[in-house]
């Protein structure tokens, strides 16, 4: 019995590793080829040969599908030979290394590096468009608005951009090294927070080798890995009742990417319910201090703050409930443009208002819940984020749901949320792999 189990584990591990190697080789060959093609005057970096039928698309999507299916089978078995975090790392290192080597398919990394280069040249990216400065990554840019990422992200952008004076390739891999280190740190923090959990090692390993996280947060180097770090710290602070530090974690997350601002009212409502008035007062003072410092340094105008809301995607839809409705309207016969726009506008605002009412209901429920706890608060954070993505995010990129996975890993008492988050994440990734290429941003 034991021998069969070990044999099956080795087969799954070998299959996942083989698929990951193929994925890495295909991504790197495609990315590097496109990199040099752009430098020689070729197409925009965003125009990858991933739409329609092509060998490179078959290799990338097929290997990713095999890796995902293998991962799901392993996860269902709920067994791991790991007994410590070092053992976990031994199993995870090959996958982390391959994700690190794989060259990004997304062009977002060049936007990051350009904003970082602007910062190094003392040009405020929240007040100036990217074309204010011509850098060695300018040929790869396709997004022309001021920065949508906060000053914390800008620090890592600038750190990575230091290598750009030697080669953009070096700058890309500096940022990817940061991503893999932060992802490993995230796994370690999850492992520490799950001290009393029965499946502690399984959950940690599952997080570290999750195909979506490896693909989006390391291979494609999206800064959501930094956001995941602040989220894990936030949940840890909540569990250990370090509420002022929890508020600080939310602000740091907001200064990475704007999403965490929706978690702030939930934590404030929890503090009010728990009558933690000193913590609440300290949090208010801390918040005011952060706002003042950021206003006098990086964002001195209203337009600079508004830049974080990603105005460039206003009215755009992609891979979302709104996008699905838009596509459905194409099948309705004899419908005028005006009628179509009216219906879409109504449904859009209906979806927004529905989520707002859901969020308000969650806040009210938390205030009147008889037995409130830190676990309930984390669950509320998870569900409000999930429903935001599902119904009130018109521009939904496939890596956005990756932020749900840290919550799922630390919410083992809520299996419905865990299952829903994992399913949503898998569908988002596989849907992206199977569809024609869509212009990416943010």
Short mmCIF file of C-alpha atoms in Angstrom, two decimals:
data_model
loop_
_atom_site.label_atom_id
_atom_site.label_comp_id
_atom_site.label_asym_id
_atom_site.label_seq_id
_atom_site.Cartn_x
_atom_site.Cartn_y
_atom_site.Cartn_z
CA UNK A 1 0.00 0.00 0.00
CA UNK A 2 2.78 2.40 1.00
CA UNK A 3 4.81 1.45 -2.07
CA UNK A 4 1.82 2.14 -4.36
CA UNK A 5 1.29 5.50 -2.69
CA UNK A 6 4.94 6.49 -3.14
CA UNK A 7 4.88 5.30 -6.74
CA UNK A 8 1.77 7.35 -7.51
CA UNK A 9 3.31 10.41 -5.86
CA UNK A 10 6.47 10.05 -7.94
CA UNK A 11 4.44 9.70 -11.14
CA UNK A 12 2.43 12.84 -10.36
CA UNK A 13 5.57 14.74 -9.41
CA UNK A 14 7.37 13.64 -12.59
CA UNK A 15 4.40 14.57 -14.78
CA UNK A 16 4.07 18.00 -13.19
CA UNK A 17 7.80 18.63 -13.45
CA UNK A 18 7.93 17.54 -17.11
CA UNK A 19 4.98 19.80 -17.96
CA UNK A 20 6.62 22.68 -16.11
CA UNK A 21 9.89 22.21 -18.02
CA UNK A 22 8.05 22.31 -21.36
CA UNK A 23 6.11 25.38 -20.21
CA UNK A 24 9.32 27.11 -19.14
CA UNK A 25 11.15 26.37 -22.40
CA UNK A 26 8.19 27.48 -24.54
CA UNK A 27 7.61 30.69 -22.56
CA UNK A 28 11.30 31.60 -22.57
CA UNK A 29 11.89 30.91 -26.25
CA UNK A 30 8.79 32.88 -27.21
CA UNK A 31 9.53 35.77 -24.86
CA UNK A 32 13.19 36.20 -25.74
CA UNK A 33 12.45 35.93 -29.46
CA UNK A 34 9.77 38.60 -29.17
CA UNK A 35 12.09 40.77 -27.07
CA UNK A 36 14.72 40.91 -29.80
CA UNK A 37 12.05 41.24 -32.48
CA UNK A 38 10.73 44.42 -30.84
CA UNK A 39 14.24 45.86 -30.51
CA UNK A 40 14.66 45.32 -34.26
CA UNK A 41 11.45 47.21 -35.01
CA UNK A 42 8.97 44.35 -34.83
CA UNK A 43 5.42 44.37 -33.50
CA UNK A 44 4.33 45.63 -30.12
CA UNK A 45 5.48 43.32 -27.32
CA UNK A 46 1.88 42.67 -26.37
CA UNK A 47 1.13 41.00 -29.71
CA UNK A 48 2.23 37.50 -28.79
CA UNK A 49 1.56 34.60 -31.18
CA UNK A 50 -0.88 33.08 -28.68
CA UNK A 51 -4.14 33.54 -30.60
CA UNK A 52 -5.39 31.05 -33.15
CA UNK A 53 -3.53 27.80 -33.68
CA UNK A 54 0.24 27.72 -33.32
CA UNK A 55 2.76 25.23 -32.01
CA UNK A 56 3.97 27.60 -29.31
CA UNK A 57 0.41 28.08 -28.06
CA UNK A 58 -0.19 24.32 -28.00
CA UNK A 59 2.98 23.81 -25.97
CA UNK A 60 2.27 26.60 -23.48
CA UNK A 61 -1.42 25.90 -22.98
CA UNK A 62 -1.08 22.11 -23.13
CA UNK A 63 1.73 21.95 -20.61
CA UNK A 64 -0.10 24.35 -18.29
CA UNK A 65 -3.25 22.22 -18.52
CA UNK A 66 -1.30 19.05 -17.68
CA UNK A 67 0.37 20.77 -14.72
CA UNK A 68 -3.00 22.01 -13.44
CA UNK A 69 -4.73 18.64 -13.77
CA UNK A 70 -1.80 16.93 -12.04
CA UNK A 71 -1.93 19.52 -9.27
CA UNK A 72 -5.67 18.97 -8.74
CA UNK A 73 -5.24 15.18 -8.57
CA UNK A 74 -2.45 15.56 -6.03
CA UNK A 75 -4.51 18.03 -4.00
CA UNK A 76 -7.51 15.67 -3.88
CA UNK A 77 -5.31 12.93 -2.43
CA UNK A 78 -4.46 15.27 0.48
CA UNK A 79 -1.12 13.64 1.22
CA UNK A 80 2.40 15.00 1.35
CA UNK A 81 5.67 13.45 2.58
CA UNK A 82 6.86 16.81 3.96
CA UNK A 83 7.48 17.16 7.68
CA UNK A 84 9.07 20.63 7.87
CA UNK A 85 9.26 23.83 5.86
CA UNK A 86 12.68 22.80 4.53
CA UNK A 87 11.16 19.55 3.23
CA UNK A 88 8.44 21.60 1.57
CA UNK A 89 11.05 23.79 -0.11
CA UNK A 90 12.89 20.73 -1.43
CA UNK A 91 9.77 19.70 -3.34
CA UNK A 92 8.92 23.25 -4.41
CA UNK A 93 12.37 24.51 -5.52
CA UNK A 94 12.33 22.90 -9.02
CA UNK A 95 8.96 24.52 -9.79
CA UNK A 96 10.03 27.87 -8.32
CA UNK A 97 13.24 27.77 -10.38
CA UNK A 98 11.38 27.01 -13.62
CA UNK A 99 8.88 29.82 -12.96
CA UNK A 100 11.82 32.15 -12.32
CA UNK A 101 13.53 31.18 -15.58
CA UNK A 102 10.37 31.42 -17.72
CA UNK A 103 10.31 34.74 -19.54
CA UNK A 104 7.15 36.83 -18.95
CA UNK A 105 4.39 36.62 -21.53
CA UNK A 106 2.77 39.71 -20.04
CA UNK A 107 4.13 43.12 -21.00
CA UNK A 108 3.20 44.57 -17.61
CA UNK A 109 6.75 43.99 -16.38
CA UNK A 110 7.98 46.66 -18.81
CA UNK A 111 5.47 49.11 -17.46
CA UNK A 112 6.78 48.43 -13.97
CA UNK A 113 10.37 48.97 -15.06
CA UNK A 114 9.52 52.17 -16.93
CA UNK A 115 7.78 53.65 -13.90
CA UNK A 116 10.82 52.65 -11.86
CA UNK A 117 13.12 54.34 -14.38
CA UNK A 118 10.99 57.50 -14.20
CA UNK A 119 11.38 57.46 -10.43
CA UNK A 120 15.16 57.08 -10.71
CA UNK A 121 15.19 60.14 -13.01
CA UNK A 122 13.17 62.13 -10.44
CA UNK A 123 10.07 62.16 -12.66
CA UNK A 124 6.86 61.59 -10.68
CA UNK A 125 4.95 58.77 -12.46
CA UNK A 126 1.70 59.84 -10.78
CA UNK A 127 1.86 63.27 -12.40
CA UNK A 128 3.55 62.46 -15.71
CA UNK A 129 2.63 60.07 -18.50
CA UNK A 130 5.14 57.37 -19.51
CA UNK A 131 6.06 59.20 -22.72
CA UNK A 132 7.58 61.98 -20.61
CA UNK A 133 10.73 59.85 -20.52
CA UNK A 134 12.25 57.65 -23.22
CA UNK A 135 13.88 54.63 -21.57
CA UNK A 136 15.39 51.42 -22.86
CA UNK A 137 12.04 49.67 -22.25
CA UNK A 138 9.96 52.30 -24.10
CA UNK A 139 9.72 50.13 -27.27
CA UNK A 140 7.86 47.51 -25.20
CA UNK A 141 5.20 49.83 -23.78
CA UNK A 142 1.58 49.93 -24.88
CA UNK A 143 -0.07 51.62 -21.89
CA UNK A 144 0.13 55.42 -21.80
CA UNK A 145 -1.37 56.56 -18.50
CA UNK A 146 0.13 57.66 -15.21
CA UNK A 147 1.01 54.96 -12.70
CA UNK A 148 -1.82 52.92 -11.22
CA UNK A 149 0.49 51.34 -8.62
CA UNK A 150 1.32 52.85 -5.24
CA UNK A 151 4.65 54.09 -3.86
CA UNK A 152 5.47 50.72 -2.23
CA UNK A 153 5.31 49.08 -5.66
CA UNK A 154 7.30 51.98 -7.09
CA UNK A 155 10.16 51.22 -4.68
CA UNK A 156 10.50 47.68 -6.07
CA UNK A 157 10.11 48.98 -9.63
CA UNK A 158 12.96 51.43 -9.11
CA UNK A 159 15.12 48.79 -7.43
CA UNK A 160 14.68 46.49 -10.42
CA UNK A 161 15.15 49.33 -12.91
CA UNK A 162 18.68 49.87 -11.59
CA UNK A 163 19.67 46.88 -13.71
CA UNK A 164 18.13 48.47 -16.79
CA UNK A 165 21.23 50.57 -17.42
CA UNK A 166 23.01 47.29 -18.21
CA UNK A 167 20.14 45.48 -19.96
CA UNK A 168 16.34 45.37 -19.76
CA UNK A 169 16.68 41.60 -19.49
CA UNK A 170 18.68 42.00 -16.29
CA UNK A 171 16.04 44.37 -14.89
CA UNK A 172 13.30 41.85 -15.72
CA UNK A 173 15.06 39.09 -13.85
CA UNK A 174 15.87 41.30 -10.87
CA UNK A 175 12.14 41.88 -10.47
CA UNK A 176 11.43 38.18 -10.99
CA UNK A 177 13.97 37.31 -8.27
CA UNK A 178 12.08 39.67 -5.95
CA UNK A 179 8.85 37.89 -6.91
CA UNK A 180 10.15 34.40 -6.19
CA UNK A 181 11.65 35.49 -2.86
CA UNK A 182 8.41 37.16 -1.77
CA UNK A 183 6.36 34.15 -2.90
CA UNK A 184 8.60 31.85 -0.84
CA UNK A 185 8.25 34.21 2.11
CA UNK A 186 4.47 34.09 1.67
CA UNK A 187 4.60 30.30 1.85
CA UNK A 188 6.68 30.47 5.02
CA UNK A 189 4.28 32.94 6.65
CA UNK A 190 1.34 30.68 5.82
CA UNK A 191 3.24 27.73 7.31
CA UNK A 192 3.87 29.70 10.51
CA UNK A 193 0.26 30.84 10.81
CA UNK A 194 -1.04 27.28 10.38
CA UNK A 195 0.87 25.95 13.39
CA UNK A 196 -2.12 24.04 14.78
CA UNK A 197 -3.63 22.98 11.45
CA UNK A 198 -3.77 19.28 10.66
CA UNK A 199 -2.84 19.77 6.98
CA UNK A 200 -0.28 22.49 7.61
CA UNK A 201 2.44 21.08 5.35
CA UNK A 202 0.01 20.12 2.59
CA UNK A 203 -1.55 23.59 2.47
CA UNK A 204 1.85 25.30 2.43
CA UNK A 205 3.18 23.10 -0.36
CA UNK A 206 -0.08 23.50 -2.27
CA UNK A 207 0.34 27.27 -2.05
CA UNK A 208 3.99 27.29 -3.12
CA UNK A 209 3.50 25.07 -6.20
CA UNK A 210 0.04 26.31 -7.22
CA UNK A 211 0.19 26.61 -11.05
CA UNK A 212 -1.71 29.89 -11.09
CA UNK A 213 0.59 31.52 -8.54
CA UNK A 214 3.71 30.21 -10.28
CA UNK A 215 2.44 31.42 -13.65
CA UNK A 216 1.09 34.83 -12.71
CA UNK A 217 3.11 35.92 -9.69
CA UNK A 218 6.52 34.56 -10.74
CA UNK A 219 6.63 33.57 -14.42
CA UNK A 220 4.67 36.65 -15.53
CA UNK A 221 5.98 38.68 -12.58
CA UNK A 222 2.77 40.46 -11.62
CA UNK A 223 3.07 42.58 -8.52
CA UNK A 224 0.10 40.78 -6.95
CA UNK A 225 2.75 38.70 -5.17
CA UNK A 226 3.52 41.82 -3.11
CA UNK A 227 -0.18 42.35 -2.48
CA UNK A 228 -0.48 38.73 -1.34
CA UNK A 229 2.32 39.35 1.15
CA UNK A 230 0.52 42.30 2.75
CA UNK A 231 -2.70 40.25 2.84
CA UNK A 232 -1.03 37.36 4.65
CA UNK A 233 0.52 39.81 7.14
CA UNK A 234 -2.93 41.39 7.59
CA UNK A 235 -4.54 38.03 8.36
CA UNK A 236 -1.70 37.16 10.74
CA UNK A 237 -2.17 40.45 12.59
CA UNK A 238 -5.91 39.80 12.83
CA UNK A 239 -5.41 36.28 14.20
CA UNK A 240 -2.87 37.54 16.75
CA UNK A 241 -5.01 40.58 17.59
CA UNK A 242 -2.43 43.14 16.48
CA UNK A 243 -5.08 45.43 15.09
CA UNK A 244 -3.06 48.61 14.59
CA UNK A 245 -0.51 46.60 12.62
CA UNK A 246 -3.43 45.11 10.66
CA UNK A 247 -4.50 48.62 9.64
CA UNK A 248 -0.89 49.37 8.69
CA UNK A 249 -0.81 46.20 6.55
CA UNK A 250 -3.93 47.39 4.74
CA UNK A 251 -2.32 50.74 3.99
CA UNK A 252 0.88 49.12 2.78
CA UNK A 253 -1.25 46.87 0.56
CA UNK A 254 -3.13 49.88 -0.75
CA UNK A 255 0.20 51.51 -1.59
CA UNK A 256 1.01 48.39 -3.61
CA UNK A 257 -2.35 48.21 -5.41
CA UNK A 258 -5.70 49.80 -4.56
CA UNK A 259 -7.74 46.65 -3.76
CA UNK A 260 -7.02 46.50 0.03
CA UNK A 261 -8.96 49.72 0.61
CA UNK A 262 -12.18 47.65 0.54
CA UNK A 263 -10.95 45.68 3.57
CA UNK A 264 -10.51 48.77 5.76
CA UNK A 265 -14.22 49.28 6.68
CA UNK A 266 -14.51 45.60 7.61
CA UNK A 267 -11.61 45.82 10.06
CA UNK A 268 -12.87 49.16 11.45
CA UNK A 269 -16.35 47.68 11.99
CA UNK A 270 -14.76 44.71 13.77
CA UNK A 271 -12.81 47.05 16.08
CA UNK A 272 -16.00 48.94 16.87
CA UNK A 273 -17.83 45.69 17.64
CA UNK A 274 -14.97 44.59 19.92
CA UNK A 275 -14.85 48.05 21.56
CA UNK A 276 -11.14 48.37 20.80
CA UNK A 277 -11.29 52.15 21.04
CA UNK A 278 -7.57 52.67 21.71
CA UNK A 279 -6.64 50.55 18.71
CA UNK A 280 -9.22 52.40 16.64
CA UNK A 281 -7.91 55.83 17.70
CA UNK A 282 -4.32 54.79 16.99
CA UNK A 283 -5.38 53.44 13.59
CA UNK A 284 -7.08 56.73 12.68
CA UNK A 285 -3.98 58.71 13.62
CA UNK A 286 -1.77 56.28 11.70
CA UNK A 287 -4.03 56.55 8.63
CA UNK A 288 -3.98 60.34 8.71
CA UNK A 289 -0.20 60.34 9.03
CA UNK A 290 0.18 58.03 6.02
CA UNK A 291 -2.18 60.17 3.92
CA UNK A 292 -0.30 63.36 4.83
CA UNK A 293 3.14 61.85 4.11
CA UNK A 294 2.08 60.38 0.76
CA UNK A 295 0.35 63.63 -0.23
CA UNK A 296 3.45 65.71 0.48
CA UNK A 297 5.80 63.29 -1.26
CA UNK A 298 4.37 61.23 -4.12
CA UNK A 299 0.79 62.40 -4.67
CA UNK A 300 0.43 66.14 -4.16
CA UNK A 301 -2.73 66.48 -6.30
CA UNK A 302 -6.15 64.91 -6.56
CA UNK A 303 -5.35 63.68 -10.06
CA UNK A 304 -2.29 61.84 -8.67
CA UNK A 305 -4.47 60.00 -6.16
CA UNK A 306 -7.07 59.34 -8.86
CA UNK A 307 -4.37 57.70 -10.97
CA UNK A 308 -4.44 54.73 -8.57
CA UNK A 309 -8.02 54.00 -9.66
CA UNK A 310 -6.80 52.98 -13.13
CA UNK A 311 -8.89 55.45 -15.18
CA UNK A 312 -7.52 53.95 -18.39
CA UNK A 313 -9.86 50.97 -18.07
CA UNK A 314 -12.99 53.08 -17.54
CA UNK A 315 -15.75 51.65 -19.70
CA UNK A 316 -13.65 48.64 -20.76
CA UNK A 317 -14.63 45.04 -20.07
CA UNK A 318 -12.65 41.81 -20.17
CA UNK A 319 -13.26 38.28 -18.84
CA UNK A 320 -15.96 39.44 -16.43
CA UNK A 321 -19.70 39.31 -15.77
CA UNK A 322 -19.97 42.62 -17.61
CA UNK A 323 -18.00 41.24 -20.54
CA UNK A 324 -20.24 38.14 -20.68
CA UNK A 325 -23.33 40.34 -20.88
CA UNK A 326 -21.69 42.39 -23.61
CA UNK A 327 -21.01 39.24 -25.64
CA UNK A 328 -24.55 37.92 -25.02
CA UNK A 329 -25.98 41.11 -26.53
CA UNK A 330 -24.33 40.20 -29.84
CA UNK A 331 -26.77 37.30 -30.17
CA UNK A 332 -29.89 39.45 -29.76
CA UNK A 333 -31.41 40.25 -33.18
CA UNK A 334 -32.66 43.65 -34.31
CA UNK A 335 -31.34 45.61 -31.35
CA UNK A 336 -30.29 49.21 -31.86
CA UNK A 337 -27.03 50.63 -30.57
CA UNK A 338 -28.90 52.97 -28.23
CA UNK A 339 -30.97 50.12 -26.75
CA UNK A 340 -27.87 48.00 -26.35
CA UNK A 341 -26.02 50.78 -24.52
CA UNK A 342 -29.03 51.43 -22.26
CA UNK A 343 -29.31 47.76 -21.29
CA UNK A 344 -25.58 47.44 -20.68
CA UNK A 345 -25.54 50.62 -18.60
CA UNK A 346 -28.48 49.43 -16.49
CA UNK A 347 -26.96 46.00 -15.89
CA UNK A 348 -23.58 47.51 -15.08
CA UNK A 349 -24.98 49.79 -12.40
CA UNK A 350 -27.27 47.04 -11.16
CA UNK A 351 -24.20 44.83 -10.63
CA UNK A 352 -22.37 47.66 -8.85
CA UNK A 353 -25.31 48.41 -6.57
CA UNK A 354 -25.86 44.72 -5.83
CA UNK A 355 -22.28 44.37 -4.66
CA UNK A 356 -22.52 47.57 -2.60
CA UNK A 357 -25.67 46.25 -0.90
CA UNK A 358 -23.92 42.93 -0.29
CA UNK A 359 -20.94 44.73 1.20
CA UNK A 360 -23.17 46.92 3.38
CA UNK A 361 -25.05 43.82 4.50
CA UNK A 362 -21.76 42.16 5.44
CA UNK A 363 -20.78 45.19 7.52
CA UNK A 364 -24.15 45.30 9.30
CA UNK A 365 -24.10 41.56 9.91
CA UNK A 366 -20.64 41.81 11.45
CA UNK A 367 -21.84 44.52 13.83
CA UNK A 368 -24.83 42.49 15.03
CA UNK A 369 -23.30 39.01 14.96
CA UNK A 370 -23.54 37.56 18.47
CA UNK A 371 -20.37 35.51 18.32
CA UNK A 372 -17.95 37.47 16.24
CA UNK A 373 -14.36 36.35 15.87
CA UNK A 374 -11.18 37.00 13.92
CA UNK A 375 -11.96 33.98 11.73
CA UNK A 376 -15.30 35.55 10.77
CA UNK A 377 -13.51 38.78 9.83
CA UNK A 378 -11.08 36.94 7.53
CA UNK A 379 -14.02 35.11 5.96
CA UNK A 380 -15.79 38.44 5.33
CA UNK A 381 -12.63 39.81 3.69
CA UNK A 382 -12.52 36.76 1.44
CA UNK A 383 -16.15 36.76 0.35
CA UNK A 384 -16.35 40.52 -0.30
CA UNK A 385 -13.22 40.27 -2.46
CA UNK A 386 -14.51 37.23 -4.33
CA UNK A 387 -17.91 38.81 -5.05
CA UNK A 388 -16.19 42.02 -6.14
CA UNK A 389 -14.29 40.07 -8.79
CA UNK A 390 -17.33 38.06 -9.85
CA UNK A 391 -19.88 40.87 -10.23
CA UNK A 392 -18.37 44.35 -9.90
CA UNK A 393 -15.05 44.22 -11.75
CA UNK A 394 -15.62 44.88 -15.48
CA UNK A 395 -11.89 44.70 -16.31
CA UNK A 396 -10.99 41.31 -14.81
CA UNK A 397 -7.50 40.10 -15.62
CA UNK A 398 -6.74 36.37 -15.09
CA UNK A 399 -4.20 37.06 -12.34
CA UNK A 400 -6.60 39.08 -10.16
CA UNK A 401 -8.13 35.97 -8.50
CA UNK A 402 -4.65 34.92 -7.33
CA UNK A 403 -5.13 37.23 -4.36
CA UNK A 404 -7.92 34.93 -3.12
CA UNK A 405 -5.55 32.00 -2.63
CA UNK A 406 -3.75 33.34 0.48
CA UNK A 407 -7.17 33.82 2.08
CA UNK A 408 -8.18 30.29 1.07
CA UNK A 409 -4.97 28.87 2.54
CA UNK A 410 -5.64 30.60 5.86
CA UNK A 411 -9.40 29.93 5.96
CA UNK A 412 -9.45 26.16 6.29
CA UNK A 413 -12.53 26.37 8.55
CA UNK A 414 -14.53 27.69 5.58
CA UNK A 415 -14.41 24.91 2.95
CA UNK A 416 -17.05 26.58 0.75
CA UNK A 417 -14.89 29.66 0.34
CA UNK A 418 -11.79 27.54 -0.27
CA UNK A 419 -13.52 25.46 -2.94
CA UNK A 420 -15.11 28.49 -4.63
CA UNK A 421 -11.82 30.40 -4.70
CA UNK A 422 -9.86 27.49 -6.13
CA UNK A 423 -12.53 26.83 -8.76
CA UNK A 424 -12.72 30.50 -9.75
CA UNK A 425 -8.93 30.70 -10.00
CA UNK A 426 -8.68 27.57 -12.16
CA UNK A 427 -11.48 28.74 -14.48
CA UNK A 428 -9.91 32.20 -14.81
CA UNK A 429 -6.57 30.72 -15.81
CA UNK A 430 -7.84 28.00 -18.14
CA UNK A 431 -10.28 30.44 -19.72
CA UNK A 432 -7.41 32.79 -20.48
CA UNK A 433 -5.32 29.98 -21.95
CA UNK A 434 -8.11 28.89 -24.28
CA UNK A 435 -9.18 32.31 -25.56
CA UNK A 436 -7.62 34.59 -28.19
CA UNK A 437 -5.14 37.13 -26.93
CA UNK A 438 -6.70 40.21 -25.32
CA UNK A 439 -4.78 43.39 -24.76
CA UNK A 440 -3.59 43.45 -21.17
CA UNK A 441 -3.25 46.25 -18.75
CA UNK A 442 -2.77 46.63 -15.03
#
